[in-house]
Coordinates of C-alpha atoms in Angstrom, one line a residue:
M1 CA -27.9 -0.6 6.6
S2 CA -30.2 -1.4 3.8
E3 CA -28.6 -2.4 0.4
K4 CA -31.7 -0.8 -1.3
Y5 CA -30.3 2.4 -2.1
K6 CA -26.5 1.8 -2.3
I7 CA -24.2 2.8 -5.1
H8 CA -21.6 0.2 -6.2
P9 CA -18.8 1.1 -8.7
E10 CA -19.5 -1.2 -11.6
G11 CA -23.6 -0.5 -11.4
V12 CA -25.9 1.3 -13.8
F13 CA -28.3 3.3 -11.8
F14 CA -31.5 5.0 -12.4
I15 CA -31.3 8.3 -10.5
T16 CA -33.9 11.0 -9.7
L17 CA -32.6 14.3 -8.3
T18 CA -35.6 16.4 -6.9
V19 CA -35.7 20.2 -6.1
V20 CA -36.8 20.8 -2.6
G21 CA -40.6 21.1 -2.3
W22 CA -41.0 19.9 -5.9
I23 CA -40.5 23.4 -7.0
D24 CA -40.9 23.8 -10.7
I25 CA -37.8 25.7 -11.5
F26 CA -36.9 24.0 -14.7
T27 CA -39.9 25.8 -16.5
R28 CA -37.3 28.5 -17.3
R29 CA -34.9 27.4 -20.0
E30 CA -32.0 29.1 -18.7
Y31 CA -32.1 26.9 -15.7
A32 CA -32.5 23.6 -17.7
D33 CA -29.7 24.7 -20.0
E34 CA -27.5 24.9 -16.9
I35 CA -28.3 21.4 -15.8
V36 CA -27.6 20.2 -19.5
A37 CA -24.1 22.1 -19.5
N38 CA -23.2 20.6 -16.1
L39 CA -24.3 17.1 -17.2
D40 CA -22.2 17.4 -20.2
Y41 CA -19.3 18.5 -18.2
C42 CA -19.7 15.6 -15.9
S43 CA -19.6 13.3 -18.8
K44 CA -16.9 14.8 -20.5
V45 CA -14.4 15.4 -17.6
K46 CA -15.7 13.3 -14.8
G47 CA -16.5 10.1 -16.5
L48 CA -20.5 10.1 -15.8
Q49 CA -22.0 7.8 -18.6
I50 CA -25.5 8.9 -19.3
Y51 CA -27.8 6.5 -21.1
S52 CA -31.0 8.2 -20.6
Y53 CA -32.2 11.5 -19.2
C54 CA -35.1 13.9 -18.8
I55 CA -35.3 17.3 -17.0
M56 CA -38.9 17.6 -15.9
P57 CA -40.0 20.9 -14.3
S58 CA -39.1 20.0 -10.7
H59 CA -36.7 17.1 -11.1
L60 CA -34.2 15.3 -13.2
H61 CA -34.3 11.6 -14.0
M62 CA -31.4 9.7 -15.5
I63 CA -29.9 6.3 -16.1
C64 CA -26.2 6.6 -15.4
S65 CA -23.0 5.0 -14.5
V66 CA -19.4 5.9 -14.2
E67 CA -16.3 5.0 -16.1
R68 CA -14.0 6.2 -13.4
G69 CA -14.4 7.5 -10.0
S70 CA -17.4 7.5 -7.7
L71 CA -20.9 7.9 -8.9
S72 CA -21.8 9.1 -5.4
D73 CA -18.9 11.9 -5.6
I74 CA -19.9 12.9 -9.0
L75 CA -23.7 13.4 -8.0
R76 CA -22.6 15.4 -4.9
D77 CA -20.4 17.6 -6.8
F78 CA -23.1 17.9 -9.6
K79 CA -25.7 18.8 -7.0
S80 CA -23.5 21.2 -5.1
Y81 CA -22.4 23.1 -8.0
T82 CA -25.8 23.3 -10.0
A83 CA -27.5 24.5 -6.8
K84 CA -25.1 27.4 -6.4
R85 CA -25.4 28.2 -10.1
I86 CA -29.1 28.1 -10.4
I87 CA -29.5 30.2 -7.2
S88 CA -27.1 32.7 -8.6
L89 CA -29.0 32.8 -11.7
V90 CA -32.2 33.3 -10.0
E91 CA -30.7 36.2 -7.9
S92 CA -29.1 37.8 -10.9
S93 CA -31.9 37.7 -13.3
P94 CA -33.8 41.0 -14.1
T95 CA -36.7 39.0 -15.7
E96 CA -37.4 36.2 -12.9
S97 CA -40.9 37.2 -11.9
R98 CA -40.6 34.6 -9.0
K99 CA -37.4 35.8 -7.6
E100 CA -38.4 36.5 -4.2
W101 CA -40.7 33.6 -3.9
L102 CA -38.1 31.0 -5.1
L103 CA -35.4 32.6 -2.6
Y104 CA -37.7 32.4 0.1
L105 CA -38.5 28.7 -0.4
F106 CA -34.8 27.9 -0.9
R107 CA -34.2 29.5 2.5
F108 CA -37.1 27.9 4.1
F109 CA -36.0 24.4 3.1
K110 CA -32.5 25.1 4.4
E111 CA -33.7 25.5 7.9
K112 CA -33.9 21.7 8.1
I113 CA -30.2 21.3 7.0
R114 CA -27.4 22.7 9.2
H115 CA -24.5 22.4 6.9
N116 CA -25.7 24.6 4.2
K117 CA -24.9 28.2 4.4
E118 CA -28.2 30.1 3.0
Y119 CA -30.2 28.1 0.7
Q120 CA -31.1 24.4 0.0
F121 CA -31.8 23.5 -3.7
W122 CA -31.8 19.9 -4.1
Q123 CA -33.4 17.2 -1.9
Q124 CA -30.6 15.3 -0.3
H125 CA -31.5 11.8 -1.4
N126 CA -31.1 10.3 -4.9
H127 CA -32.4 6.9 -4.3
P128 CA -30.2 5.1 -6.9
I129 CA -32.1 1.9 -8.4
D130 CA -29.6 -0.7 -9.6
L131 CA -30.4 -1.7 -13.3
T132 CA -28.5 -4.9 -13.7
N133 CA -31.6 -6.5 -15.2
A134 CA -32.0 -5.6 -18.9
K135 CA -35.8 -5.8 -18.8
I136 CA -35.9 -3.2 -15.9
F137 CA -33.5 -1.1 -17.7
Q138 CA -35.7 -0.9 -20.7
Q139 CA -38.6 -0.2 -18.5
K140 CA -36.7 2.7 -16.8
V141 CA -35.7 4.3 -20.1
D142 CA -39.4 4.1 -21.4
Y143 CA -40.5 5.6 -18.0
I144 CA -37.9 8.5 -18.5
E145 CA -38.6 9.2 -22.0
Q146 CA -42.5 9.1 -21.6
N147 CA -42.5 11.2 -18.5
P148 CA -43.1 14.6 -20.4
V149 CA -46.0 12.9 -22.4
M150 CA -47.5 11.3 -19.1
A151 CA -47.3 14.8 -17.6
G152 CA -49.1 16.5 -20.3
L153 CA -46.1 18.8 -21.5
V154 CA -46.0 17.3 -25.2
T155 CA -47.8 14.9 -27.2
D156 CA -44.8 13.0 -28.3
A157 CA -41.6 12.2 -26.3
T158 CA -39.3 13.4 -29.3
Y159 CA -40.8 17.0 -28.9
Y160 CA -39.5 17.5 -25.4
A161 CA -36.3 19.5 -25.6
F162 CA -34.6 18.3 -22.4
S163 CA -34.7 14.5 -22.9
S164 CA -32.8 11.9 -24.5
A165 CA -35.8 11.0 -26.5
N166 CA -35.5 14.2 -28.4
P167 CA -33.2 13.5 -31.4
D168 CA -31.7 17.0 -31.0
N169 CA -30.8 16.5 -27.4
M170 CA -27.5 18.3 -26.4
L171 CA -26.0 15.4 -24.5
I172 CA -23.7 12.5 -25.9
L173 CA -25.1 9.5 -24.6
A174 CA -23.4 6.3 -23.6
E175 CA -24.0 3.2 -25.4
V176 CA -25.7 0.3 -23.6

């Protein structure tokens, strides 16, 4: 089996979690807020250490490690919980104009996965990239924090609300 995407306990990793079909769900603040709240929970309770992050419209980039436990287990639980929460928020939202379309797509992508009950929210892979090299670590931080600028969402990385580049970001970041 390839070592390319293996997670080892003492590593620091660049992770991308992507919504199925690259659906732009995080254009709504309440869904992005849910991701932030759960990253905060994982940081405070499960030992997830986040060095840099950015929630883009259809995916989440982060550089992270764990101080205890298993990163694979934390990511699995995070993805499972946030998927259920966001789908519940979509279902119960009286103002979500894309509700039927979103639920249709989450059902459509579930058809390829047998173990899920009704919906598939996240793509199954995380493709962790080991960042033991300090130069590559900084390249990935720059990539993450400049992602909203390169996508044309903001003109300055510090303006993007859901990023570690924003001085008012809601997460407590780990020290390098």
